[in-house]
Amino acid sequence: MSSSGNIAISIKNLSKRYLIGKKKDTSLRGTLSSILKTGNSSDEEFWALRDIDLEIQNGDVIGIIGKNGAGKSTLLKVLSQITRPTTGRIEINGRVASLLEVGTGFHPELTGRENIFLNGTILGMTRKEVAAKFDEIVDFSGIGKFIDTPVKRYSSGMYVRLAFAVAAHLEPEILIIDEVLAVGDDEFQKKCIGKMKDVAGEGRTVIFVSHDLGAVKNLCNKGALLQEGKIIFTGDIKETISKYTQAFYSDELNYDVSDYSKRPRGNKFAVIEKISINKSLLSPIDSLEVEVLSRTLEESTIGKKVHIAIFIMDEMNNCLYHFNSTAIDYAETFAETNKATFLINDLNLTKGTYSINAHLSSNVIEYDYVEGVVSISVDSQTIFTNQTKFVGKIFKTFEIE
Amino acid sequence: MTKIIIDASKSNRLPNLKELYRYRDLFFTLSWRDFRVRYAQTSIGLLWAIVQPVVTILLLSLVFTKFAGIETPVPGLLFISAGMSVWSYFSYVMTNSGDSIIASQEMVKKIYFPRLIIPLSKAVVGLIDLGISILILIGLMIYYQVSPSANAWITPVFILLGMIAALGVGIWLSALTVRFRDFKHIVPFIVQIGLYVTPIAYPAEYVTKTLPDWAANIYFLNPMAGIVQGFRWSLFGGEPPGTAMWISIVMILFIFVTGVLYFTKVEKNMADYV
């Protein structure tokens, strides 16, 4: 063994570029014509990863954190050989298994038993290895007597449990996990975390990506923070998480959104330039101030009534709250610039990451819509004791008589 | 311990055979999945495998043997069944492996494994249909009291060549379809044309007799032309196929090898395109 015997993964100078065409023309005709017009390509470059250097030691459980679009998933895809990097070199010592999504390759017509073999071999096990672990997998999944039923008859919970059970029984030296903990009910999640801890405890290397900072903190010992395709911090997981929350979730946040050219919605007669938020330190968040600054670009708009709204969305992009100026007596008209400050009380958001979208219009003519830029995160849970986990999104006080 | 090196500046030109072998169980599982899904679920699954070739054979023999009066060395029905059995296997495998990467895009996007396994695994399921056609063929031979020739032992070689031809074309198509969806529409076209430019319903002598030499040579560039002819020769005897068959065989190997090489070249970025 060489001197690098302690290193599970070494990444040097890794970059991954995607070409995003204005309109992706992958047809034969498109390619033929772009070959004829050599060099004149309308593709735009997008670097999902840029000059990544990272060393992961054997036995490390490393959490990769960062905002959406920071390059986390791309990094995992490159590491698990699903896609090839544009530059750089990676050395991996050991067998890798990746769980980028559980249940890949499951066929609805096949029985649970058949799918265990199918999924297991897709994940890189031999049939013999699957057979040896079969009872354990069935046991872990809790599927029991339904094992010989086609999985199309399973409930979605059963389906996911079986899929995860197969994945959890892989025995690679290096395990790559992306967001799989967000499955199943509470009890099953606990089981999964337990299984992951076992894996980590056996001295295997785990790379874990999740938005659930709690799970990351719980599971990992090291962390790497990604921002716009670059690693901006590596180190102890607690430090990484605090760097992350500092960088993105300070109490007062100002988002400059003056570059409206990439926002598809609205005619841009008036555009949103800046969104600032100020949240209370309480957890769950109970009050929020959102200030929206806008600039009017089209002169004819001046004097028209401002219709402004903000939306609070959860991770799945469900709208939890909609605050619309038309719902209250708001008589402001468009000037050269406008400022609207929403004062919101009793939000009671609980653990999770939420994005705040802002919408500007007048008389049902849409001017501008900013989405997915502003986000707030609530990461500790103080509502209940440790035994009970609050699973709601919004907390309300109540009494029991 | 396994060591994996991913280096952007180097790219594989040849398929990693060791790795393919390591994933052999995936090959079997995928073949078996296709088999299960194709036959075990539909109640008349196996019946379909019989009805389709039988109807085609009957129609072809009606048109070519009865109406057009094409002369065949053995009874027309038997002659056509022999050609059709190899041809249907070829077209089935080619169609399915050609479409296979797109059809398994969920897997391709989520998990790494040698992608070549996917089109390769399609060769197995077709063997069931081939077996059924061969049973029909044997039945007809008994009915017409045609005994197999002394060359019958060589039949499996032609089936194997047919398999390589189908996979060769299929692997090309599967890799091309990922990049250019247009190829999806080309496959049914190949199948339709192939039925006529392959000596299935008529003996190849019609081609060699009517067309000038150069045109006949082009005709035999169709890999299946030599295979179908050779398969029939090994069953019924008669004049051996000669150089024409060799053209087809060289063509098959060429298509297969270039197909695998092209596939290996585009394999690593398939997940970005599907």
XYZ file of C-alpha atoms in Angstrom:
675
model
C 0.000 0.000 0.000
C 1.271 3.448 -0.801
C 1.669 6.318 1.608
C -1.873 7.384 0.805
C -3.220 4.272 2.507
C -5.282 6.358 4.851
C -7.111 8.265 2.223
C -10.426 7.017 0.942
C -11.011 9.655 -1.690
C -8.715 12.276 -3.055
C -10.105 14.893 -5.394
C -7.806 17.223 -7.269
C -8.739 20.198 -9.367
C -12.173 18.833 -10.156
C -14.524 20.814 -12.367
C -17.694 19.931 -14.163
C -19.111 22.035 -16.934
C -22.546 21.759 -18.405
C -23.523 23.360 -21.647
C -26.919 24.894 -21.400
C -28.155 25.855 -24.805
C -30.684 28.626 -25.259
C -32.872 25.910 -26.614
C -31.363 22.502 -26.242
C -31.183 21.214 -29.783
C -30.063 17.637 -29.469
C -31.657 16.542 -32.681
C -29.629 15.192 -35.532
C -30.353 18.256 -37.605
C -29.266 20.546 -34.773
C -25.952 18.778 -34.406
C -25.313 18.607 -38.121
C -25.943 22.308 -38.517
C -23.772 23.191 -35.530
C -20.964 21.061 -36.979
C -21.255 23.030 -40.210
C -21.119 26.345 -38.378
C -18.010 25.320 -36.441
C -17.291 27.243 -33.308
C -20.406 29.289 -33.532
C -22.260 27.705 -30.705
C -25.125 29.337 -28.909
C -24.502 27.193 -25.842
C -23.883 28.853 -22.566
C -21.420 27.382 -20.127
C -22.373 26.560 -16.637
C -19.770 25.348 -14.171
C -21.565 23.191 -11.652
C -18.247 22.456 -9.939
C -15.137 24.556 -10.089
C -11.628 23.554 -8.958
C -12.642 21.279 -6.150
C -9.829 19.884 -4.001
C -10.849 17.558 -1.235
C -9.359 14.700 0.684
C -11.545 12.303 2.583
C -9.899 10.005 5.123
C -10.877 6.420 5.668
C -13.688 6.201 8.186
C -14.749 9.810 7.821
C -18.431 10.567 7.735
C -18.520 13.760 5.826
C -21.538 15.969 5.273
C -21.648 18.094 2.145
C -23.771 21.147 2.741
C -24.714 24.155 0.683
C -27.690 25.882 -0.827
C -29.701 24.459 -3.699
C -27.653 24.641 -6.852
C -24.346 24.853 -5.009
C -23.168 21.713 -6.764
C -23.755 19.083 -4.086
C -25.618 16.663 -6.294
C -23.201 17.120 -9.157
C -20.314 16.324 -6.842
C -22.005 13.116 -5.762
C -22.779 12.202 -9.357
C -19.162 12.647 -10.344
C -17.938 10.676 -7.345
C -20.296 7.830 -8.076
C -19.173 7.800 -11.731
C -22.580 8.599 -13.083
C -21.184 11.506 -14.973
C -17.649 12.401 -15.920
C -15.809 15.489 -14.750
C -14.629 18.085 -17.243
C -11.261 18.504 -15.577
C -9.467 16.988 -12.642
C -8.635 13.674 -11.146
C -10.230 11.565 -8.458
C -8.724 8.564 -6.735
C -11.056 6.333 -4.824
C -9.742 3.517 -2.683
C -12.458 0.983 -2.234
C -15.788 -0.088 -3.589
C -18.326 2.705 -3.867
C -22.055 2.400 -3.573
C -24.269 5.380 -4.056
C -27.795 5.893 -2.947
C -28.799 8.833 -5.028
C -32.309 7.636 -4.972
C -33.681 4.575 -3.334
C -35.602 2.065 -5.370
C -33.888 2.708 -8.671
C -34.763 -0.028 -11.103
C -37.698 -1.297 -9.093
C -40.242 -2.792 -11.422
C -43.867 -2.442 -10.347
C -44.922 -5.753 -11.876
C -42.348 -7.760 -9.982
C -42.742 -9.004 -6.430
C -40.859 -7.621 -3.458
C -38.595 -10.646 -3.492
C -37.748 -10.234 -7.159
C -37.167 -6.526 -6.748
C -34.724 -7.113 -3.910
C -32.552 -9.152 -6.260
C -33.029 -6.737 -9.109
C -32.244 -3.643 -7.077
C -29.402 -5.328 -5.228
C -27.605 -6.296 -8.416
C -28.182 -2.847 -9.906
C -26.506 -1.425 -6.826
C -23.516 -3.647 -7.503
C -24.110 -6.718 -5.343
C -23.878 -10.208 -6.734
C -26.924 -12.469 -6.536
C -25.091 -14.529 -3.977
C -24.508 -11.502 -1.769
C -28.170 -10.543 -2.036
C -29.252 -14.066 -1.175
C -27.021 -14.068 1.905
C -28.574 -10.821 3.136
C -32.086 -11.556 1.980
C -33.651 -12.370 5.340
C -32.018 -9.394 6.975
C -33.321 -7.088 4.249
C -36.873 -8.383 4.533
C -36.665 -8.108 8.279
C -35.383 -4.561 8.180
C -38.054 -3.453 5.717
C -40.874 -4.859 7.792
C -42.644 -5.973 4.613
C -43.184 -9.468 6.027
C -45.783 -11.530 4.255
C -46.136 -9.089 1.339
C -42.737 -10.093 0.054
C -44.283 -12.154 -2.738
C -46.785 -9.480 -3.758
C -46.011 -7.310 -6.801
C -44.710 -3.984 -5.543
C -47.342 -2.088 -7.531
C -49.745 -3.155 -4.807
C -47.557 -1.729 -2.049
C -48.321 1.520 -0.307
C -45.751 4.190 -1.037
C -44.404 3.787 2.473
C -43.854 0.059 2.025
C -42.226 0.640 -1.328
C -39.744 3.118 0.064
C -39.013 0.968 3.117
C -38.190 -2.021 0.974
C -36.048 0.064 -1.328
C -34.149 1.570 1.530
C -33.699 -1.803 3.182
C -31.903 -3.121 0.109
C -29.677 -0.081 -0.084
C -28.910 -0.154 3.616
C -27.490 -3.636 3.328
C -24.876 -2.818 0.766
C -21.429 -3.330 2.126
C -19.165 -1.024 0.226
C -16.113 0.619 1.709
C -17.481 3.986 0.649
C -21.138 4.909 0.794
C -22.578 7.967 -0.932
C -25.973 9.104 0.276
C -28.208 11.852 -1.050
C -31.287 12.880 0.923
C -32.545 9.377 1.474
C -33.416 10.002 5.051
C -36.404 11.983 3.980
C -38.383 8.789 3.580
C -40.800 6.774 5.565
C -42.389 7.487 8.873
C -40.666 8.659 11.995
C -39.905 5.252 13.348
C -38.420 4.075 10.091
C -36.302 7.201 9.863
C -34.863 6.448 13.263
C -34.066 2.951 12.082
C -32.317 4.381 9.033
C -30.224 6.804 11.034
C -29.318 3.926 13.316
C -28.247 1.837 10.349
C -26.167 4.691 8.972
C -24.482 5.114 12.314
C -23.660 1.419 12.317
C -22.139 1.758 8.889
C -20.106 4.720 10.018
C -19.179 2.928 13.227
C -17.708 0.036 11.267
C -15.064 2.394 10.013
C -16.502 2.807 6.565
C -16.435 6.095 4.763
C -19.733 7.868 4.250
C -20.448 10.930 2.141
C -23.757 12.442 3.009
C -25.762 15.215 1.428
C -28.887 16.537 3.028
C -30.811 19.700 3.642
C -31.638 18.412 7.051
C -28.898 20.060 9.064
C -30.019 18.155 12.131
C -29.429 14.807 10.456
C -26.091 15.977 9.092
C -24.955 17.114 12.512
C -26.178 13.899 14.056
C -24.417 11.645 11.597
C -21.257 13.310 10.376
C -17.937 14.186 11.935
C -16.564 16.245 9.063
C -18.156 18.750 6.781
C -17.551 20.536 3.518
C -19.386 23.672 2.549
C -20.134 24.251 -1.122
C -21.028 27.582 -2.642
C -21.497 28.149 -6.348
C -19.524 25.056 -7.247
C -16.595 25.788 -4.975
C -15.650 24.400 -1.629
C -15.432 27.380 0.686
C -14.868 25.538 3.928
C -13.897 22.102 5.153
C -13.465 20.944 8.690
C -15.322 19.742 11.711
C -19.046 19.343 11.040
C -20.145 21.764 13.750
C -17.864 24.473 12.417
C -19.046 23.811 8.892
C -22.665 24.111 9.879
C -22.071 27.322 11.782
C -20.176 28.760 8.799
C -23.120 27.801 6.660
C -25.721 29.392 8.851
C -23.567 32.491 9.252
C -23.070 32.833 5.548
C -26.637 32.300 4.516
C -28.889 32.710 7.452
C -27.863 35.724 9.440
C -30.744 37.498 11.077
C -30.736 40.309 8.672
C -30.395 39.381 5.080
C -30.226 41.542 2.025
C -30.699 39.989 -1.329
C -29.733 41.997 -4.344
C -32.016 40.826 -7.123
C -31.501 43.741 -9.478
C -30.391 41.477 -12.326
C -33.843 40.645 -13.605
C -32.745 39.360 -17.014
C -32.972 35.701 -15.999
C -36.395 35.911 -14.459
C -38.887 34.584 -16.956
C -42.119 35.873 -15.495
C -43.585 39.322 -15.877
C -43.216 42.068 -18.459
C -40.661 43.985 -16.314
C -42.494 47.315 -16.465
C -41.395 47.467 -12.852
C -38.809 45.164 -11.302
C -37.905 44.045 -7.815
C -34.380 45.152 -6.959
C -33.764 44.146 -3.413
C -35.405 41.993 -0.790
C -34.359 42.280 2.839
C -35.576 40.118 5.615
C -35.319 40.462 9.313
C -36.457 37.560 11.376
C -36.819 37.164 15.059
C -34.335 35.010 16.864
C -37.029 32.901 18.336
C -37.454 29.389 17.183
C -39.916 28.586 15.786
C -39.811 31.846 13.896
C -42.737 33.889 15.029
C -42.276 37.166 13.290
C -40.726 38.348 10.104
C -40.088 41.617 8.348
C -39.739 41.527 4.602
C -38.778 44.678 2.779
C -39.182 44.749 -0.988
C -37.591 47.507 -3.047
C -38.705 47.971 -6.620
C -37.833 50.223 -9.518
C -40.241 51.287 -12.249
C -38.790 50.931 -15.722
C -41.773 51.759 -17.902
C -42.904 55.355 -17.439
C -46.560 54.687 -18.182
C -46.672 52.504 -15.104
C -46.065 55.435 -12.754
C -49.207 56.297 -10.892
C -50.755 52.861 -11.186
C -51.685 50.997 -8.080
C -49.000 48.725 -6.610
C -50.012 45.131 -6.137
C -47.346 43.342 -4.234
C -47.334 39.913 -2.667
C -44.952 37.606 -0.913
C -45.185 33.858 -0.636
C -43.545 31.575 1.872
C -42.820 28.171 0.405
C -41.604 24.979 2.054
C -38.880 22.675 0.696
C -41.327 20.916 -1.561
C -42.378 24.269 -2.988
C -45.769 24.187 -1.368
C -47.020 27.623 -0.563
C -47.551 27.928 3.174
C -48.364 31.601 3.317
C -49.521 34.148 0.793
C -49.464 37.796 1.810
C -51.053 39.982 -0.813
C -51.451 43.742 -0.746
C -54.853 43.409 -2.392
C -56.093 41.609 0.664
C -55.579 44.707 2.799
C -56.154 48.357 2.285
C -52.887 49.197 0.504
C -53.201 52.240 -1.751
C -49.589 52.903 -2.773
C -49.026 53.820 -6.418
C -45.932 53.252 -8.545
C -43.260 55.942 -8.337
C -39.738 55.784 -9.670
C -38.863 53.503 -6.799
C -41.091 51.908 -4.217
C -40.529 50.306 -0.900
C -42.955 47.953 0.790
C -42.251 46.455 4.181
C -44.319 43.488 5.206
C -44.656 43.055 8.942
C -45.754 39.538 9.685
C -46.504 38.135 13.084
C -47.387 34.696 14.392
C -45.763 32.824 11.556
C -44.807 29.938 13.785
C -42.671 28.176 11.229
C -40.923 25.111 12.565
C -37.781 23.264 11.571
C -37.006 23.451 7.882
C -35.866 25.677 5.091
C -38.316 28.065 3.530
C -38.039 30.301 0.570
C -39.685 33.672 0.236
C -40.911 34.653 -3.201
C -42.047 38.123 -4.142
C -44.517 39.147 -6.805
C -45.124 42.553 -8.327
C -48.088 43.453 -10.498
C -50.764 46.001 -11.193
C -54.330 45.310 -12.268
C -53.580 41.665 -13.029
C -50.668 42.586 -15.293
C -47.649 40.762 -14.009
C -44.473 42.841 -13.763
C -41.965 40.674 -11.967
C -41.644 37.539 -9.887
C -38.625 36.616 -7.767
C -38.537 33.021 -6.685
C -36.079 30.678 -5.058
C -33.616 33.410 -4.116
C -34.505 34.360 -0.601
C -34.530 31.650 1.964
C -34.712 31.287 5.681
C -33.889 28.256 7.709
C -35.129 27.185 11.080
C -32.941 24.453 12.391
C -33.584 23.786 16.024
C -36.596 22.376 17.614
C -37.546 23.664 20.972
C -41.248 23.083 20.908
C -41.234 19.581 22.234
C -38.989 17.531 24.385
C -36.558 15.173 22.749
C -38.935 12.247 22.846
C -41.472 13.785 20.526
C -40.719 15.227 17.161
C -42.944 17.925 15.816
C -43.861 16.968 12.299
C -46.079 19.914 11.401
C -44.846 22.868 9.405
C -46.665 25.497 11.408
C -46.918 25.506 15.149
C -49.890 26.929 16.987
C -50.465 27.262 20.677
C -53.511 25.494 21.957
C -55.128 24.154 25.082
C -56.591 20.835 26.014
C -59.594 20.883 28.288
C -8.827 -3.259 -2.392
C -10.413 -1.846 -5.511
C -8.992 1.408 -6.678
C -11.011 3.625 -8.948
C -9.375 6.443 -10.814
C -11.472 9.031 -12.549
C -9.318 11.252 -14.693
C -10.912 13.812 -16.939
C -7.868 14.007 -19.175
C -7.886 10.313 -19.974
C -10.704 8.471 -21.602
C -11.312 4.805 -22.167
C -11.233 3.704 -25.736
C -11.853 0.060 -25.025
C -14.624 -1.314 -22.882
C -13.562 -2.447 -19.434
C -14.140 -6.185 -19.818
C -13.100 -6.984 -16.285
C -15.745 -4.668 -14.951
C -18.354 -6.073 -17.329
C -17.569 -9.510 -15.997
C -17.870 -8.277 -12.428
C -21.376 -7.048 -13.223
C -22.439 -10.308 -14.887
C -25.130 -10.859 -12.265
C -26.741 -7.602 -13.284
C -26.818 -8.908 -16.846
C -28.677 -12.016 -15.734
C -31.038 -10.118 -13.464
C -31.973 -7.627 -16.150
C -32.526 -10.379 -18.719
C -34.649 -12.225 -16.268
C -36.620 -9.106 -15.384
C -37.427 -8.555 -19.050
C -38.490 -12.153 -19.373
C -40.737 -11.937 -16.325
C -42.298 -8.708 -17.437
C -42.810 -9.893 -20.994
C -44.269 -13.323 -20.429
C -45.287 -13.881 -16.881
C -47.638 -10.936 -16.543
C -49.822 -10.911 -19.609
C -52.051 -13.940 -19.524
C -51.541 -14.698 -23.197
C -47.926 -13.536 -23.254
C -46.568 -16.708 -24.769
C -49.437 -16.890 -27.201
C -48.416 -13.513 -28.604
C -44.969 -14.867 -29.234
C -46.567 -17.538 -31.424
C -49.317 -15.547 -33.125
C -47.090 -12.771 -34.463
C -44.584 -14.902 -36.395
C -47.234 -17.354 -37.587
C -49.381 -14.600 -39.096
C -46.368 -12.973 -40.763
C -45.185 -16.295 -42.155
C -48.626 -17.125 -43.521
C -48.968 -13.715 -45.163
C -45.509 -13.795 -46.694
C -46.000 -17.261 -48.108
C -49.387 -16.248 -49.474
C -47.925 -13.212 -51.240
C -44.557 -14.534 -52.343
C -45.150 -18.243 -52.889
C -48.810 -18.347 -53.933
C -49.407 -15.015 -55.677
C -45.963 -14.216 -57.036
C -44.993 -17.813 -57.616
C -41.480 -17.467 -56.230
C -39.798 -20.847 -56.438
C -38.155 -22.161 -53.322
C -36.056 -25.337 -52.898
C -38.251 -26.526 -50.003
C -41.996 -25.825 -49.601
C -42.606 -22.056 -49.375
C -44.098 -22.109 -45.896
C -41.109 -23.988 -44.513
C -38.646 -21.844 -46.441
C -40.146 -18.631 -45.114
C -40.430 -19.931 -41.539
C -36.718 -20.657 -41.486
C -35.867 -17.142 -42.656
C -38.402 -15.513 -40.383
C -37.198 -17.283 -37.239
C -33.735 -15.709 -37.515
C -35.070 -12.413 -38.824
C -37.649 -11.945 -36.030
C -35.000 -12.643 -33.446
C -32.732 -10.089 -35.083
C -35.393 -7.419 -35.312
C -36.628 -8.047 -31.766
C -33.172 -7.743 -30.226
C -32.200 -4.801 -32.390
C -35.380 -2.884 -31.576
C -35.187 -3.530 -27.870
C -31.510 -2.929 -27.358
C -31.687 0.143 -29.580
C -34.265 1.633 -27.250
C -32.782 0.204 -24.074
C -30.740 3.097 -22.709
C -33.576 5.572 -23.083
C -35.970 3.065 -21.547
C -33.716 2.672 -18.515
C -32.881 6.340 -18.150
C -33.931 6.409 -14.521
C -31.246 3.865 -13.734
C -28.669 5.550 -15.908
C -29.208 8.864 -14.175
C -29.029 7.505 -10.678
C -26.532 4.685 -10.483
C -23.235 3.775 -12.039
C -22.743 0.416 -13.697
C -21.287 -0.472 -17.089
C -24.007 0.840 -19.410
C -23.196 -1.795 -22.009
C -24.979 -4.326 -19.792
C -28.317 -2.767 -20.712
C -28.324 -3.362 -24.480
C -26.504 -6.674 -24.071
C -29.137 -8.005 -21.704
C -31.786 -7.659 -24.417
C -30.325 -10.547 -26.412
C -31.537 -13.140 -23.935
C -35.285 -12.526 -23.871
C -35.497 -12.800 -27.644
C -34.165 -16.334 -27.399
C -37.526 -17.439 -26.017
C -39.287 -16.232 -29.159
C -36.564 -17.789 -31.258
C -37.079 -21.093 -29.469
C -40.784 -20.946 -30.247
C -40.141 -20.199 -33.932
C -37.710 -23.079 -34.100
C -40.335 -25.392 -32.613
C -42.766 -24.252 -35.298
C -40.030 -24.833 -37.847
C -39.391 -28.373 -36.608
C -43.129 -29.042 -36.728
C -43.249 -27.931 -40.345
C -40.208 -30.038 -41.225
C -41.936 -33.073 -39.825
C -45.151 -32.185 -41.677
C -43.389 -31.729 -45.006
C -41.076 -34.653 -44.260
C -37.960 -32.605 -44.884
C -35.040 -34.073 -43.001
C -32.296 -31.777 -41.717
C -29.130 -31.630 -43.805
C -25.742 -32.942 -42.731
C -24.744 -29.349 -41.915
C -27.427 -28.973 -39.247
C -24.836 -28.989 -36.472
C -23.612 -25.597 -37.665
C -27.054 -23.932 -37.183
C -26.160 -22.506 -33.728
C -23.241 -20.654 -35.299
C -25.633 -18.728 -37.515
C -27.918 -18.027 -34.576
C -24.906 -16.704 -32.694
C -23.932 -14.550 -35.658
C -27.503 -13.271 -35.803
C -27.229 -12.385 -32.125
C -23.969 -10.498 -32.673
C -25.470 -8.680 -35.650
C -28.558 -7.684 -33.670
C -26.481 -6.524 -30.718
C -24.057 -4.672 -32.961
C -26.817 -2.671 -34.592
C -28.649 -2.390 -31.255
C -25.606 -1.028 -29.431
C -25.037 1.547 -32.160
C -28.663 2.591 -32.009
C -28.837 2.701 -28.211
C -25.849 5.041 -28.054
C -27.064 7.171 -30.945
C -30.607 7.462 -29.604
C -29.296 8.986 -26.379
C -27.704 11.798 -28.340
C -30.124 12.022 -31.247
C -33.684 11.081 -30.490
C -34.383 10.934 -34.221
C -32.946 7.439 -34.316
C -35.972 6.212 -32.472
C -37.951 6.658 -35.656
C -35.339 4.962 -37.775
C -35.646 1.576 -36.077
C -39.139 0.603 -37.296
C -38.014 1.725 -40.722
C -34.985 -0.589 -40.650
C -37.205 -3.470 -39.570
C -39.689 -2.832 -42.342
C -37.115 -2.464 -45.097
C -34.994 -5.295 -43.753
C -37.831 -7.741 -44.203
C -37.628 -7.166 -47.959
C -33.916 -6.651 -48.530
C -33.130 -9.873 -46.685
C -33.743 -13.166 -48.512
C -36.532 -14.286 -46.200
C -39.412 -14.907 -48.557
C -37.306 -15.527 -51.662
C -34.001 -17.354 -52.268
C -30.919 -15.163 -52.567
C -30.310 -16.576 -56.045
C -32.970 -14.205 -57.341
C -30.665 -11.381 -56.292
C -27.451 -12.822 -57.656
C -29.160 -13.773 -60.926
C -30.995 -10.533 -61.623
C -28.642 -7.902 -60.244
C -25.126 -7.112 -61.559
C -22.255 -8.317 -59.379
C -21.560 -4.979 -57.716
C -25.196 -4.551 -56.769
C -25.342 -8.062 -55.362
C -22.289 -7.294 -53.248
C -24.041 -4.239 -51.853
C -27.054 -6.409 -51.134
C -24.892 -8.693 -49.019
C -23.582 -5.787 -46.989
C -26.871 -6.294 -45.177
C -25.498 -8.485 -42.416
C -28.689 -10.482 -42.137
C -28.612 -11.505 -45.817
C -25.728 -13.903 -45.274
C -27.069 -15.093 -41.924
C -30.529 -16.011 -43.183
C -29.042 -17.738 -46.191
C -26.480 -19.585 -44.110
C -29.065 -20.607 -41.541
C -31.261 -22.110 -44.240
C -28.321 -23.797 -45.885
C -27.327 -25.437 -42.611
C -30.903 -26.706 -42.173
C -31.891 -27.786 -45.653
C -28.558 -28.203 -47.411
C -28.160 -27.231 -51.051
C -25.528 -24.945 -52.443
C -23.296 -23.331 -49.755
C -23.664 -19.542 -49.575
C -20.058 -18.705 -50.668
C -18.339 -15.320 -50.616
C -21.567 -13.403 -50.202
C -21.930 -14.884 -46.755
C -18.416 -13.854 -45.842
C -19.189 -10.278 -46.774
C -22.081 -10.401 -44.323
C -19.968 -11.942 -41.578
C -17.211 -9.361 -41.922
C -19.912 -6.709 -41.887
C -21.407 -8.120 -38.682
C -18.094 -8.105 -36.876
C -17.359 -4.614 -38.135
C -20.695 -3.255 -36.927
C -20.351 -4.980 -33.575
C -16.805 -3.818 -32.865
C -17.388 -0.225 -33.967
C -20.669 -0.218 -32.055
C -18.955 -1.215 -28.823
C -16.208 1.348 -29.405
C -18.668 4.146 -30.094
C -20.731 3.132 -27.082
C -17.644 3.232 -24.861
C -16.836 6.683 -26.166
C -20.207 8.188 -25.301
C -20.971 6.013 -22.272
C -19.458 8.316 -19.660
C -21.694 11.236 -20.452
C -24.917 9.345 -21.070
C -26.365 10.493 -17.767
C -26.102 14.104 -18.927
C -28.066 13.493 -22.093
C -30.845 11.052 -21.325
